[in-house]
Coordinates of C-alpha atoms in Angstrom, one line a residue:
M1 CA -9.4 115.4 -57.4
M2 CA -12.0 114.5 -54.7
T3 CA -10.7 112.2 -51.9
T4 CA -11.9 111.0 -48.8
A5 CA -11.6 111.7 -45.3
T6 CA -8.6 109.4 -44.2
A7 CA -6.0 110.8 -46.7
Q8 CA -5.3 114.2 -45.1
K9 CA -4.8 115.0 -41.7
T10 CA -3.3 118.3 -42.0
E11 CA -5.7 121.1 -40.3
R12 CA -7.8 118.1 -39.1
S13 CA -9.0 117.6 -35.4
N14 CA -12.5 116.3 -36.4
R15 CA -14.0 119.3 -34.3
I16 CA -14.9 122.4 -36.5
L17 CA -16.3 126.1 -35.4
T18 CA -19.0 126.8 -37.6
F19 CA -20.5 130.3 -38.9
L20 CA -23.0 131.7 -41.2
L21 CA -22.4 134.1 -43.8
G22 CA -25.8 134.8 -45.4
D23 CA -27.4 131.4 -46.0
T24 CA -24.1 129.5 -46.4
R25 CA -22.4 127.7 -43.4
Y26 CA -18.5 127.9 -43.2
A27 CA -16.3 126.3 -40.7
L28 CA -12.8 126.3 -39.5
D29 CA -11.0 123.4 -37.9
I30 CA -10.4 124.1 -34.1
F31 CA -6.8 123.2 -35.1
S32 CA -6.5 126.4 -36.7
I33 CA -7.8 128.6 -34.1
L34 CA -5.6 129.9 -31.2
S35 CA -8.5 131.9 -29.3
I36 CA -11.9 132.9 -29.7
T37 CA -12.7 136.8 -28.2
D38 CA -14.9 139.8 -28.3
D39 CA -11.8 141.8 -29.2
F40 CA -13.9 143.7 -32.3
G41 CA -14.0 147.0 -30.5
K42 CA -10.3 147.0 -29.6
I43 CA -9.2 147.2 -33.6
E44 CA -7.0 149.9 -34.3
A45 CA -8.5 151.0 -37.5
S46 CA -5.8 151.5 -40.7
Q47 CA -6.4 152.4 -44.0
N48 CA -5.2 149.9 -46.5
H49 CA -5.7 149.0 -50.2
Q50 CA -7.4 145.6 -49.3
P51 CA -11.0 145.9 -48.4
A52 CA -11.0 143.1 -46.1
F53 CA -8.2 144.4 -43.9
L54 CA -9.7 146.4 -40.8
G55 CA -6.6 147.1 -38.9
Y56 CA -4.7 145.7 -36.0
L57 CA -5.5 143.8 -32.8
Y58 CA -2.8 143.0 -29.9
Y59 CA -2.5 139.7 -28.8
R60 CA -0.5 139.4 -25.6
N61 CA 1.4 142.7 -27.0
K62 CA 1.9 141.2 -30.3
P63 CA 0.4 143.1 -33.3
V64 CA -1.8 141.1 -35.3
N65 CA -3.5 142.2 -38.7
A66 CA -7.4 141.6 -38.6
F67 CA -9.4 140.9 -41.6
E68 CA -13.1 140.8 -42.3
C69 CA -13.9 137.3 -43.3
S70 CA -16.9 138.1 -45.3
D71 CA -14.9 140.4 -47.4
L72 CA -11.9 137.8 -47.9
L73 CA -15.0 135.4 -49.0
G74 CA -16.7 137.8 -51.3
R75 CA -19.9 137.2 -49.2
E76 CA -22.6 139.2 -47.7
S77 CA -22.0 140.3 -44.2
N78 CA -24.9 139.5 -41.9
R79 CA -23.4 142.1 -39.2
T80 CA -22.8 145.0 -41.9
N81 CA -26.3 144.3 -43.2
L82 CA -28.0 144.8 -39.5
E83 CA -25.7 147.9 -39.0
A84 CA -27.0 149.3 -42.2
T85 CA -30.5 148.3 -41.6
I86 CA -30.3 150.5 -38.0
V87 CA -28.7 153.2 -39.9
A88 CA -31.8 153.4 -42.3
L89 CA -34.1 153.1 -39.2
N90 CA -32.3 156.3 -37.5
E91 CA -32.6 158.3 -40.5
A92 CA -36.4 157.2 -41.0
E93 CA -37.1 158.1 -37.4
D94 CA -35.4 161.4 -37.8
L95 CA -37.5 162.4 -41.0
H96 CA -40.8 161.3 -39.3
N97 CA -39.8 163.3 -36.3
T98 CA -39.5 166.3 -38.7
W99 CA -42.6 165.7 -40.5
L100 CA -44.3 165.7 -37.1
K101 CA -43.1 169.0 -36.2
E102 CA -43.7 170.7 -39.7
L103 CA -47.3 169.2 -39.0
E104 CA -47.5 171.0 -35.8
H105 CA -46.0 174.2 -37.3
S106 CA -48.8 173.9 -39.9
L107 CA -51.5 173.7 -37.5
V108 CA -50.0 176.6 -35.3
N109 CA -49.5 178.8 -38.2
Q110 CA -52.3 177.9 -40.0
S111 CA -50.1 177.5 -43.0
S112 CA -49.9 174.7 -45.6
F113 CA -48.4 171.2 -44.9
N114 CA -46.1 169.6 -47.5
G115 CA -45.5 166.5 -45.8
S116 CA -46.9 163.1 -46.9
L117 CA -50.3 162.5 -46.3
D118 CA -50.2 158.8 -47.8
A119 CA -48.0 156.4 -46.1
Q120 CA -47.7 154.6 -49.4
S121 CA -46.0 157.4 -51.1
C122 CA -43.6 157.8 -48.1
E123 CA -39.7 156.6 -48.5
F124 CA -39.8 154.7 -45.8
N125 CA -42.7 152.7 -47.1
H126 CA -40.6 151.7 -50.1
W127 CA -37.8 151.3 -48.1
L128 CA -39.7 148.3 -46.2
Q129 CA -41.3 146.7 -49.1
H130 CA -37.6 146.4 -50.6
M131 CA -36.6 145.0 -47.1
Q132 CA -39.3 142.3 -47.0
E133 CA -37.9 141.1 -50.3
S134 CA -34.0 141.2 -49.4
T135 CA -33.4 140.8 -45.9
D136 CA -33.5 137.9 -43.3
D137 CA -36.6 136.5 -41.6
T138 CA -35.7 137.9 -38.2
T139 CA -35.3 141.2 -39.6
K140 CA -38.5 140.8 -42.1
A141 CA -40.6 139.9 -38.8
L142 CA -39.5 143.1 -36.9
L143 CA -40.0 145.4 -39.7
S144 CA -43.3 143.9 -40.6
R145 CA -44.8 145.6 -37.4
F146 CA -44.3 149.1 -39.0
K147 CA -47.2 148.8 -41.6
E148 CA -50.2 149.7 -39.5
P149 CA -48.6 152.3 -37.2
H150 CA -47.0 153.8 -40.2
E151 CA -49.9 154.1 -42.0
E152 CA -51.8 155.7 -39.1
F153 CA -48.9 158.2 -38.3
H154 CA -49.6 159.7 -41.9
Q155 CA -53.4 159.7 -41.7
Q156 CA -53.2 161.9 -38.6
A157 CA -52.1 164.5 -40.6
E158 CA -55.1 164.5 -43.0
L159 CA -57.3 164.1 -40.1
L160 CA -55.6 167.1 -38.1
L161 CA -55.7 169.4 -41.0
K162 CA -59.4 168.9 -41.6
V163 CA -60.1 169.6 -37.8
A164 CA -58.0 172.7 -37.9
S165 CA -60.1 173.8 -41.2
D166 CA -63.5 172.7 -39.8
T167 CA -63.1 173.9 -36.1
G168 CA -60.0 175.7 -35.5
K169 CA -56.4 175.2 -34.8
E170 CA -57.2 175.1 -30.8
E171 CA -59.0 171.9 -31.3
A172 CA -56.5 170.5 -34.1
L173 CA -53.7 171.0 -31.6
E174 CA -55.5 169.7 -28.6
Q175 CA -56.0 166.6 -30.6
L176 CA -52.5 166.4 -31.8
S177 CA -51.4 166.3 -28.1
G178 CA -53.6 163.3 -27.6
V179 CA -52.3 161.5 -30.8
K180 CA -48.7 162.2 -29.8
R181 CA -49.3 160.3 -26.6
G182 CA -51.2 157.5 -28.7
R183 CA -50.9 156.3 -32.0
I184 CA -48.0 158.7 -33.0
S185 CA -45.8 157.5 -29.8
E186 CA -46.5 154.1 -30.9
L187 CA -44.6 154.4 -34.1
I188 CA -41.4 156.3 -32.4
R189 CA -41.4 153.4 -29.8
L190 CA -41.4 151.1 -32.4
F191 CA -38.3 152.6 -34.1
S192 CA -36.5 152.6 -30.7
Y193 CA -37.6 148.7 -30.1
T194 CA -36.5 147.6 -33.5
K195 CA -33.4 149.0 -33.3
S196 CA -32.5 147.6 -29.8
Q197 CA -33.4 144.3 -31.0
L198 CA -31.2 144.5 -34.1
K199 CA -28.4 145.8 -32.0
S200 CA -28.7 142.9 -29.6
A201 CA -27.8 140.5 -32.7
V202 CA -24.6 142.4 -33.7
H203 CA -22.1 140.6 -31.8
P204 CA -18.8 140.1 -34.0
V205 CA -16.2 137.5 -33.1
V206 CA -12.4 137.8 -33.2
L207 CA -10.8 134.4 -34.0
Y208 CA -7.1 134.6 -33.7
I209 CA -5.7 132.1 -36.4
T210 CA -2.4 130.2 -35.6
R211 CA 0.0 128.0 -37.4
D212 CA 1.8 126.4 -34.6
G213 CA -0.7 126.5 -32.0
V214 CA 1.2 129.1 -29.8
T215 CA 1.5 132.5 -32.0
P216 CA -1.2 134.4 -33.6
W217 CA -1.0 134.4 -37.6
F218 CA -3.8 136.7 -38.3
A219 CA -7.4 137.7 -37.0
L220 CA -10.5 137.0 -38.6
I221 CA -13.8 138.9 -38.1
L222 CA -17.2 136.7 -38.0
D223 CA -20.4 138.4 -38.0
S224 CA -21.0 135.7 -35.2
M225 CA -20.2 132.3 -34.2
D226 CA -22.5 129.3 -34.6
D227 CA -21.3 126.1 -32.8
I228 CA -18.5 124.0 -32.1
I229 CA -19.2 120.6 -33.4
S230 CA -17.6 117.1 -33.7
Y231 CA -17.9 114.8 -36.8
E232 CA -16.7 111.2 -37.9
D233 CA -14.3 110.7 -40.6
E234 CA -16.9 109.3 -43.1
H235 CA -18.9 112.7 -42.9
F236 CA -15.8 114.5 -44.2
T237 CA -15.0 115.0 -47.8
Q238 CA -11.9 116.7 -49.1
M239 CA -11.8 118.5 -52.4
R240 CA -8.1 119.6 -52.3
D241 CA -5.1 119.9 -50.2
P242 CA -5.6 122.7 -47.8
N243 CA -2.0 123.7 -47.9
D244 CA -0.8 123.0 -51.5
L245 CA -1.9 125.9 -53.9
S246 CA 0.8 125.4 -56.5
S247 CA -1.3 123.9 -59.1
E248 CA -4.2 126.1 -58.7
E249 CA -4.6 129.5 -60.7
H250 CA -7.4 131.0 -58.4
P251 CA -7.1 129.0 -55.3
D252 CA -10.0 128.4 -53.4
P253 CA -10.2 129.1 -49.6
V254 CA -12.7 126.0 -49.0
Y255 CA -10.9 122.8 -49.1
A256 CA -13.7 120.2 -47.8
Y257 CA -17.1 119.7 -46.6
V258 CA -18.7 117.9 -43.9
H259 CA -22.0 116.5 -44.5
N260 CA -23.9 114.3 -41.8
S261 CA -27.2 113.0 -43.3
A262 CA -28.3 111.8 -39.6
V263 CA -29.0 115.3 -38.5
D264 CA -31.1 118.2 -40.1
E265 CA -28.5 121.2 -40.5
K266 CA -26.7 122.5 -43.5
D267 CA -23.4 121.2 -44.8
S268 CA -20.3 123.0 -43.3
L269 CA -17.7 124.2 -46.1
L270 CA -14.2 124.0 -44.4
L271 CA -11.8 126.7 -44.8
S272 CA -8.3 126.3 -45.0
A273 CA -6.2 128.7 -42.8
A274 CA -3.3 128.8 -45.3
R275 CA -5.7 129.3 -48.4
L276 CA -7.3 132.2 -46.2
A277 CA -3.6 133.5 -45.8
Y278 CA -3.0 133.3 -49.3
L279 CA -6.2 135.6 -50.3
I280 CA -4.7 138.0 -47.8
E281 CA -1.3 138.0 -49.3
Q282 CA -2.4 138.6 -53.0

């Protein structure tokens, strides 16, 4: 049954930490947060049957189980998507460096070149097109810059092979040396720039969750932190008791939401620490 703000004050401080998973804005009450840190790199990894479990952290020498919040909620992780994009760019950069070496080998040895002459048939181009339909706006903007230099990169092979055929390999190799410093190097620099921009957006946050305000209960890993905001009671709508899960077959970790029509922002879906703990224990 849906009730209004004033009934249940458990896990309520009227201040929440908000964060995004995909396009959805979630929140946790500050009441439930013991500490906010950048301890992600300190996680001691452990193999566990539960996909959300990442390993252990130490809070004041006390071991704390650490869990990926996106996995617990069954949502896409922006951070892991960015990391996968960086891996794909590394692979594409390696393949294009290999392509360039094979082109030079073909010119030097006057042998056939089997690399792609057409950017449209390149696997990287297919991947770029897929990403334009499936990724976030910031990543789309970065990847859109590849179109022209990538097309020109592949066009160089056809041009240089023609030069080698018409005027000899020495002229082709001289021109290759020039385009390596020019248009070809532009694509290679773009790979490095794009990866550095994406890496700068990867900054996971560790929340130490508490029941008593003193000791850690478990740790949640977020893609990033959005903001800490205050709200009035009239902006709060409770959907279920944050602590009582006894009547629910499949308890939902979201127990309420905050909606303020006076500001232009997404509603915040409030997560119950107790309900998240229930998911962890299942």
